[in-house]
Amino acid sequence: MTRFWQEPPHVHGRPSRTGVLLVNLGTPAAPTAAALRPYLAQFLSDPRVVEIPRLIWMPILHGIILRTRPAKSAAKYASVWSDEGSPLQAHTRRQAQLLGQALAAAGHEVMVDWAMRYGQPSIRTQLDALRAAGCTRILVVPLYPQFAASTTASVMDDVADCLKHWRNLPELRFIRSFGDDPGYIGALAASVRRHWSTHGEAEKLVLSFHGTPRRSLDLGDPYHCECHKTARLVAQALGLPAERVVVSFQSRFGKAEWLQPYTQPTLEAMARQGVRSVDVICPGFISDCLETLEEIDMECREAFLHAGGERFGYIPCLNEDSAWIDALAQLSIRHMGHWLAQTSDPAELALQQQRARALGAQA
């Protein structure tokens, strides 16, 4: 295999551009077992996701898991699939469009695109598109507010794997995490207040984050601490006392111990102990997806009500919330820094602003 991939044709006189690439976890192409199989194979083959030695893990993955799990997962995906396809993909695509509009409206000539760590469009495909468009400065934004080796670091790995095949490398920056960013915290708090204004306040606010194996915390992964910091800042922004706030972790996989307390058992125990109403928000997810729509709003809702609870409120992810898009734009601007002073071609800037106005009119 050729070590270096073919470079795009050089265009003399074309000004260099700045690009932003939003990256989310990923999604199968369809809610079917056939589509789930390659998606899960890619996902669960990532050594950042599963740290079991390969000689042990790969026979289990291909001999057992990929024979049984795809059909079960497909049924769950089918329950949240829409005319636009996967909710995660639809929200991420719209976030990229809105971020591009926000940056153009602020006078910044930036090309914004999006990718999935697993599935399509791939990081390689989208980096190649940015390179072909003349981007010599690229900001990669993993859409994981709290850093974890299994998520953010995996995105960094894939970007590095791509760039090691390029001859002409771009300037590159990453946003490592933003779980304590004031704009992100403010957008979360505002979403809770909106929910309360319509439905009233529940007895408890549960902040459910995606789980990771407990072993990762013991080995030095900062994810657990960053989740608790986010929860503390949200509670402070809402003025909630500690006894009204619960932090839990969802989406456990396998028999090993994961970060605790686990979300569904926690909700069931609360209902049995006399808590009649809860509101649940998932701050570790920027976009609604299988883990929020099916696991929380369906499975956990049913579990809480069946255990004796009376009202279960699910607070949606930030998705295309205007406060979140503004926060994402400001976060990106801060990380691009002096790059933005280099993107000053008047004709290109005017074109970007015209596109932003046209997209705004269509929205």
Short mmCIF file of C-alpha atoms in Angstrom, two decimals:
data_model
loop_
_atom_site.label_atom_id
_atom_site.label_comp_id
_atom_site.label_asym_id
_atom_site.label_seq_id
_atom_site.Cartn_x
_atom_site.Cartn_y
_atom_site.Cartn_z
CA MET A 1 0.00 0.00 0.00
CA THR A 2 1.26 3.49 -0.88
CA ARG A 3 2.26 5.29 2.26
CA PHE A 4 1.20 8.72 1.02
CA TRP A 5 -2.12 9.40 -0.65
CA GLN A 6 -2.46 11.49 -3.78
CA GLU A 7 -2.51 15.21 -3.05
CA PRO A 8 -5.26 17.29 -4.67
CA PRO A 9 -4.17 19.43 -7.66
CA HIS A 10 -2.46 22.63 -6.59
CA VAL A 11 -4.33 25.80 -7.57
CA HIS A 12 -1.95 28.73 -7.97
CA GLY A 13 -3.16 31.96 -6.43
CA ARG A 14 -5.94 30.38 -4.38
CA PRO A 15 -5.93 31.81 -0.85
CA SER A 16 -5.58 29.31 1.94
CA ARG A 17 -8.72 28.68 3.96
CA THR A 18 -9.67 27.73 7.50
CA GLY A 19 -11.91 24.75 8.16
CA VAL A 20 -13.83 23.43 11.14
CA LEU A 21 -14.72 19.74 11.37
CA LEU A 22 -17.38 18.68 13.88
CA VAL A 23 -17.06 15.00 14.80
CA ASN A 24 -19.66 12.88 16.55
CA LEU A 25 -19.67 9.22 17.55
CA GLY A 26 -21.42 7.64 14.58
CA THR A 27 -24.43 5.75 13.41
CA PRO A 28 -25.31 2.78 11.22
CA ALA A 29 -26.54 3.52 7.71
CA ALA A 30 -29.94 1.96 8.44
CA PRO A 31 -31.81 0.40 11.37
CA THR A 32 -31.17 -3.14 10.17
CA ALA A 33 -29.02 -6.01 11.35
CA ALA A 34 -27.10 -5.92 8.06
CA ALA A 35 -26.21 -2.26 8.59
CA LEU A 36 -25.47 -2.68 12.29
CA ARG A 37 -22.93 -5.44 11.75
CA PRO A 38 -20.17 -3.38 10.03
CA TYR A 39 -20.91 -0.38 12.24
CA LEU A 40 -20.54 -2.38 15.44
CA ALA A 41 -17.51 -4.18 14.06
CA GLN A 42 -15.74 -0.86 13.47
CA PHE A 43 -16.86 0.58 16.80
CA LEU A 44 -16.03 -2.42 18.97
CA SER A 45 -12.72 -3.06 17.18
CA ASP A 46 -11.40 0.30 18.34
CA PRO A 47 -8.77 -0.40 21.04
CA ARG A 48 -9.74 2.89 22.69
CA VAL A 49 -13.27 1.54 23.18
CA VAL A 50 -12.45 -2.02 24.22
CA GLU A 51 -9.10 -2.44 25.96
CA ILE A 52 -9.23 -6.22 26.20
CA PRO A 53 -6.16 -7.85 24.53
CA ARG A 54 -6.90 -8.40 20.85
CA LEU A 55 -6.16 -12.14 20.88
CA ILE A 56 -8.89 -12.56 23.47
CA TRP A 57 -11.36 -9.92 22.29
CA MET A 58 -11.52 -10.43 18.52
CA PRO A 59 -12.79 -14.05 18.64
CA ILE A 60 -15.47 -12.95 21.13
CA LEU A 61 -16.44 -9.99 18.95
CA HIS A 62 -16.67 -11.90 15.68
CA GLY A 63 -17.73 -15.26 17.08
CA ILE A 64 -20.44 -14.13 19.50
CA ILE A 65 -21.26 -10.42 19.64
CA LEU A 66 -21.53 -9.69 15.91
CA ARG A 67 -23.74 -12.76 15.52
CA THR A 68 -26.27 -11.75 18.18
CA ARG A 69 -26.11 -8.03 18.95
CA PRO A 70 -26.89 -6.49 15.50
CA ALA A 71 -30.49 -7.72 15.40
CA LYS A 72 -31.16 -6.53 18.96
CA SER A 73 -29.58 -3.13 18.31
CA ALA A 74 -31.43 -2.76 14.99
CA ALA A 75 -34.79 -3.00 16.76
CA LYS A 76 -33.74 -0.24 19.15
CA TYR A 77 -32.52 1.99 16.30
CA ALA A 78 -35.78 1.43 14.42
CA SER A 79 -37.69 2.87 17.39
CA VAL A 80 -35.95 6.27 17.01
CA TRP A 81 -35.31 6.37 13.25
CA SER A 82 -36.99 9.20 11.32
CA ASP A 83 -37.51 10.30 7.74
CA GLU A 84 -34.14 12.08 8.04
CA GLY A 85 -32.48 8.87 9.15
CA SER A 86 -30.49 8.60 12.34
CA PRO A 87 -31.30 11.40 14.83
CA LEU A 88 -27.62 11.74 15.68
CA GLN A 89 -26.68 12.25 12.06
CA ALA A 90 -29.53 14.67 11.36
CA HIS A 91 -28.72 16.84 14.37
CA THR A 92 -24.98 16.86 13.69
CA ARG A 93 -25.56 17.88 10.06
CA ARG A 94 -27.81 20.75 11.11
CA GLN A 95 -25.39 21.86 13.81
CA ALA A 96 -22.64 22.15 11.19
CA GLN A 97 -24.92 24.19 8.92
CA LEU A 98 -25.93 26.52 11.75
CA LEU A 99 -22.35 26.91 12.95
CA GLY A 100 -21.32 27.91 9.44
CA GLN A 101 -24.08 30.51 9.38
CA ALA A 102 -23.12 31.86 12.80
CA LEU A 103 -19.44 32.20 11.86
CA ALA A 104 -20.27 33.86 8.53
CA ALA A 105 -22.68 36.25 10.22
CA ALA A 106 -19.86 37.19 12.59
CA GLY A 107 -17.68 38.03 9.60
CA HIS A 108 -15.46 34.93 9.62
CA GLU A 109 -14.66 33.11 6.40
CA VAL A 110 -14.61 29.50 7.60
CA MET A 111 -15.60 26.24 5.92
CA VAL A 112 -17.59 24.01 8.33
CA ASP A 113 -18.17 20.31 7.80
CA TRP A 114 -19.05 17.28 9.92
CA ALA A 115 -18.01 13.65 10.24
CA MET A 116 -18.66 10.51 12.24
CA ARG A 117 -15.95 8.57 14.06
CA TYR A 118 -17.68 5.31 13.09
CA GLY A 119 -19.78 5.00 9.96
CA GLN A 120 -20.31 7.70 7.35
CA PRO A 121 -19.32 10.34 6.50
CA SER A 122 -15.93 9.29 7.78
CA ILE A 123 -13.26 11.56 9.21
CA ARG A 124 -10.98 10.70 6.29
CA THR A 125 -13.63 11.63 3.71
CA GLN A 126 -14.33 14.98 5.32
CA LEU A 127 -10.68 15.86 5.94
CA ASP A 128 -10.01 15.11 2.27
CA ALA A 129 -12.88 17.45 1.32
CA LEU A 130 -11.46 20.25 3.47
CA ARG A 131 -8.02 19.71 1.97
CA ALA A 132 -9.42 19.75 -1.58
CA ALA A 133 -11.20 23.03 -0.78
CA GLY A 134 -7.88 24.64 0.13
CA CYS A 135 -8.06 24.47 3.92
CA THR A 136 -4.56 24.69 5.35
CA ARG A 137 -5.83 25.38 8.87
CA ILE A 138 -8.25 22.87 10.42
CA LEU A 139 -9.95 22.94 13.81
CA VAL A 140 -11.31 19.54 14.85
CA VAL A 141 -14.20 19.69 17.34
CA PRO A 142 -15.10 16.32 18.88
CA LEU A 143 -18.68 16.81 20.09
CA TYR A 144 -17.98 15.23 23.47
CA PRO A 145 -18.15 17.88 26.21
CA GLN A 146 -16.21 15.75 28.70
CA PHE A 147 -12.91 14.20 27.66
CA ALA A 148 -12.59 10.42 27.65
CA ALA A 149 -9.94 8.25 26.05
CA SER A 150 -12.68 6.14 24.45
CA THR A 151 -14.30 9.13 22.70
CA THR A 152 -12.23 12.28 22.24
CA ALA A 153 -8.89 10.51 22.11
CA SER A 154 -10.27 8.06 19.55
CA VAL A 155 -11.17 10.99 17.28
CA MET A 156 -7.63 12.30 17.66
CA ASP A 157 -6.28 8.85 16.76
CA ASP A 158 -8.33 8.71 13.57
CA VAL A 159 -7.33 12.22 12.51
CA ALA A 160 -3.68 11.31 13.09
CA ASP A 161 -4.06 8.08 11.12
CA CYS A 162 -5.33 10.13 8.18
CA LEU A 163 -2.75 12.87 8.31
CA LYS A 164 0.19 10.48 8.43
CA HIS A 165 -0.69 9.72 4.78
CA TRP A 166 -0.67 13.38 3.69
CA ARG A 167 2.44 15.01 2.27
CA ASN A 168 1.26 18.57 2.75
CA LEU A 169 0.07 18.84 6.34
CA PRO A 170 -2.31 21.54 7.62
CA GLU A 171 -2.04 23.53 10.81
CA LEU A 172 -4.18 21.53 13.19
CA ARG A 173 -5.99 22.29 16.43
CA PHE A 174 -8.31 20.22 18.64
CA ILE A 175 -10.88 21.19 21.20
CA ARG A 176 -10.07 18.68 23.92
CA SER A 177 -13.20 19.23 26.03
CA PHE A 178 -15.71 21.93 26.90
CA GLY A 179 -17.65 20.52 29.82
CA ASP A 180 -16.99 23.65 31.87
CA ASP A 181 -17.43 26.18 29.08
CA PRO A 182 -19.74 29.00 30.31
CA GLY A 183 -21.70 29.06 27.05
CA TYR A 184 -22.32 25.31 27.12
CA ILE A 185 -23.28 25.41 30.82
CA GLY A 186 -25.57 28.38 30.18
CA ALA A 187 -27.29 26.60 27.30
CA LEU A 188 -27.89 23.50 29.45
CA ALA A 189 -29.30 25.56 32.31
CA ALA A 190 -31.57 27.48 29.92
CA SER A 191 -32.91 24.21 28.49
CA VAL A 192 -33.79 23.00 31.99
CA ARG A 193 -35.56 26.27 32.78
CA ARG A 194 -37.59 26.00 29.55
CA HIS A 195 -38.66 22.50 30.51
CA TRP A 196 -39.64 23.69 33.99
CA SER A 197 -41.63 26.61 32.60
CA THR A 198 -43.82 24.16 30.68
CA HIS A 199 -43.93 21.12 32.97
CA GLY A 200 -43.02 22.44 36.41
CA GLU A 201 -40.04 21.39 38.51
CA ALA A 202 -39.60 17.76 39.48
CA GLU A 203 -38.40 16.66 42.91
CA LYS A 204 -35.05 15.56 41.50
CA LEU A 205 -32.92 16.57 38.52
CA VAL A 206 -30.95 13.57 37.25
CA LEU A 207 -27.90 14.27 35.10
CA SER A 208 -27.16 11.03 33.24
CA PHE A 209 -23.79 10.71 31.50
CA HIS A 210 -22.60 7.92 29.25
CA GLY A 211 -20.72 5.33 31.28
CA THR A 212 -17.18 4.06 30.91
CA PRO A 213 -15.51 1.06 32.56
CA ARG A 214 -14.49 1.74 36.15
CA ARG A 215 -11.02 0.49 35.22
CA SER A 216 -10.52 3.54 32.97
CA LEU A 217 -10.94 5.83 35.98
CA ASP A 218 -8.47 3.77 37.99
CA LEU A 219 -5.96 4.07 35.13
CA GLY A 220 -6.21 7.87 35.07
CA ASP A 221 -9.01 8.77 32.66
CA PRO A 222 -10.40 12.19 33.75
CA TYR A 223 -13.91 11.60 32.39
CA HIS A 224 -15.58 10.86 35.74
CA CYS A 225 -14.25 14.07 37.28
CA GLU A 226 -15.20 16.17 34.26
CA CYS A 227 -18.77 14.83 34.36
CA HIS A 228 -19.13 15.76 38.02
CA LYS A 229 -17.73 19.23 37.32
CA THR A 230 -20.31 19.77 34.57
CA ALA A 231 -23.09 18.63 36.90
CA ARG A 232 -21.88 20.94 39.68
CA LEU A 233 -21.77 23.94 37.34
CA VAL A 234 -25.25 23.24 35.96
CA ALA A 235 -26.65 22.92 39.48
CA GLN A 236 -25.00 26.21 40.44
CA ALA A 237 -26.40 27.95 37.36
CA LEU A 238 -29.88 26.72 38.31
CA GLY A 239 -29.47 27.52 42.00
CA LEU A 240 -30.28 23.94 43.01
CA PRO A 241 -29.21 22.49 46.37
CA ALA A 242 -27.12 19.34 46.28
CA GLU A 243 -29.95 17.14 47.58
CA ARG A 244 -32.05 17.83 44.48
CA VAL A 245 -29.33 16.81 42.01
CA VAL A 246 -28.34 13.24 41.11
CA VAL A 247 -25.43 12.25 38.85
CA SER A 248 -25.58 8.82 37.22
CA PHE A 249 -24.07 6.85 34.35
CA GLN A 250 -25.85 4.92 31.59
CA SER A 251 -25.20 2.56 28.66
CA ARG A 252 -23.26 -0.10 30.54
CA PHE A 253 -21.92 -2.92 28.34
CA GLY A 254 -20.64 -6.30 29.45
CA LYS A 255 -20.16 -7.76 32.93
CA ALA A 256 -17.29 -5.59 34.18
CA GLU A 257 -17.94 -2.79 36.66
CA TRP A 258 -18.59 0.59 35.07
CA LEU A 259 -18.85 4.05 36.59
CA GLN A 260 -21.56 4.17 39.22
CA PRO A 261 -24.28 4.81 40.14
CA TYR A 262 -26.03 3.30 37.12
CA THR A 263 -28.91 5.38 35.77
CA GLN A 264 -31.79 2.89 35.50
CA PRO A 265 -31.26 1.18 38.88
CA THR A 266 -30.90 4.64 40.45
CA LEU A 267 -34.23 5.78 39.02
CA GLU A 268 -35.94 2.59 40.16
CA ALA A 269 -34.55 2.95 43.67
CA MET A 270 -35.65 6.58 43.84
CA ALA A 271 -39.21 5.62 42.88
CA ARG A 272 -39.31 2.86 45.51
CA GLN A 273 -38.04 5.33 48.12
CA GLY A 274 -40.92 7.69 47.46
CA VAL A 275 -39.61 10.11 44.83
CA ARG A 276 -42.64 10.79 42.66
CA SER A 277 -41.19 13.02 39.92
CA VAL A 278 -37.84 13.30 38.16
CA ASP A 279 -36.43 15.30 35.29
CA VAL A 280 -33.57 13.67 33.39
CA ILE A 281 -31.04 15.46 31.20
CA CYS A 282 -28.01 13.94 29.42
CA PRO A 283 -25.26 16.60 29.38
CA GLY A 284 -22.67 14.29 27.85
CA PHE A 285 -24.65 14.11 24.61
CA ILE A 286 -24.86 17.21 22.40
CA SER A 287 -27.39 15.55 20.08
CA ASP A 288 -30.32 13.28 20.80
CA CYS A 289 -29.55 9.73 19.76
CA LEU A 290 -30.26 6.10 20.57
CA GLU A 291 -28.85 6.46 24.10
CA THR A 292 -31.10 9.41 24.97
CA LEU A 293 -34.29 8.75 22.99
CA GLU A 294 -34.56 4.98 23.44
CA GLU A 295 -32.55 4.21 26.56
CA ILE A 296 -33.57 7.21 28.67
CA ASP A 297 -36.89 8.49 27.30
CA MET A 298 -38.29 5.00 26.69
CA GLU A 299 -36.58 2.33 28.82
CA CYS A 300 -35.76 4.45 31.88
CA ARG A 301 -39.12 6.21 31.75
CA GLU A 302 -40.90 2.84 31.84
CA ALA A 303 -38.64 1.55 34.63
CA PHE A 304 -39.22 4.62 36.84
CA LEU A 305 -43.00 4.60 36.39
CA HIS A 306 -43.22 0.83 36.86
CA ALA A 307 -41.29 1.15 40.16
CA GLY A 308 -43.84 3.61 41.52
CA GLY A 309 -42.83 6.98 40.11
CA GLU A 310 -45.58 9.25 38.83
CA ARG A 311 -43.94 11.78 36.49
CA PHE A 312 -40.86 11.33 34.33
CA GLY A 313 -39.61 14.33 32.39
CA TYR A 314 -36.98 13.97 29.69
CA ILE A 315 -35.13 17.18 28.81
CA PRO A 316 -33.86 16.96 25.21
CA CYS A 317 -30.24 17.43 24.24
CA LEU A 318 -29.09 20.83 23.04
CA ASN A 319 -29.40 19.79 19.39
CA GLU A 320 -29.96 23.00 17.35
CA ASP A 321 -30.71 25.23 20.37
CA SER A 322 -29.70 28.79 19.48
CA ALA A 323 -27.84 29.34 22.77
CA TRP A 324 -25.80 26.21 22.11
CA ILE A 325 -25.00 27.20 18.52
CA ASP A 326 -23.85 30.62 19.80
CA ALA A 327 -21.72 28.91 22.43
CA LEU A 328 -20.24 26.55 19.81
CA ALA A 329 -19.44 29.51 17.56
CA GLN A 330 -17.70 31.40 20.36
CA LEU A 331 -15.83 28.26 21.41
CA SER A 332 -14.63 27.74 17.84
CA ILE A 333 -13.65 31.39 17.42
CA ARG A 334 -11.53 31.30 20.59
CA HIS A 335 -9.71 28.17 19.47
CA MET A 336 -9.12 29.44 15.93
CA GLY A 337 -7.63 32.63 17.35
CA HIS A 338 -5.25 34.35 14.98
CA TRP A 339 -6.26 32.03 12.13
CA LEU A 340 -9.32 34.20 11.59
CA ALA A 341 -7.17 37.23 10.83
CA GLN A 342 -5.73 35.27 7.91
CA THR A 343 -9.11 34.58 6.28
CA SER A 344 -9.84 37.98 4.87
CA ASP A 345 -10.46 37.53 1.15
CA PRO A 346 -13.34 40.00 0.54
CA ALA A 347 -14.94 38.06 -2.32
CA GLU A 348 -14.93 34.80 -0.39
CA LEU A 349 -16.23 36.48 2.75
CA ALA A 350 -19.09 38.07 0.81
CA LEU A 351 -19.93 34.69 -0.69
CA GLN A 352 -19.97 33.07 2.76
CA GLN A 353 -22.26 35.77 4.13
CA GLN A 354 -24.58 35.38 1.10
CA ARG A 355 -24.75 31.63 1.72
CA ALA A 356 -25.51 32.23 5.39
CA ARG A 357 -28.39 34.55 4.52
CA ALA A 358 -29.76 32.04 2.00
CA LEU A 359 -29.56 29.17 4.52
CA GLY A 360 -31.22 31.35 7.14
CA ALA A 361 -34.09 32.11 4.77
CA GLN A 362 -34.60 28.38 4.13
CA ALA A 363 -34.59 27.45 7.83
#
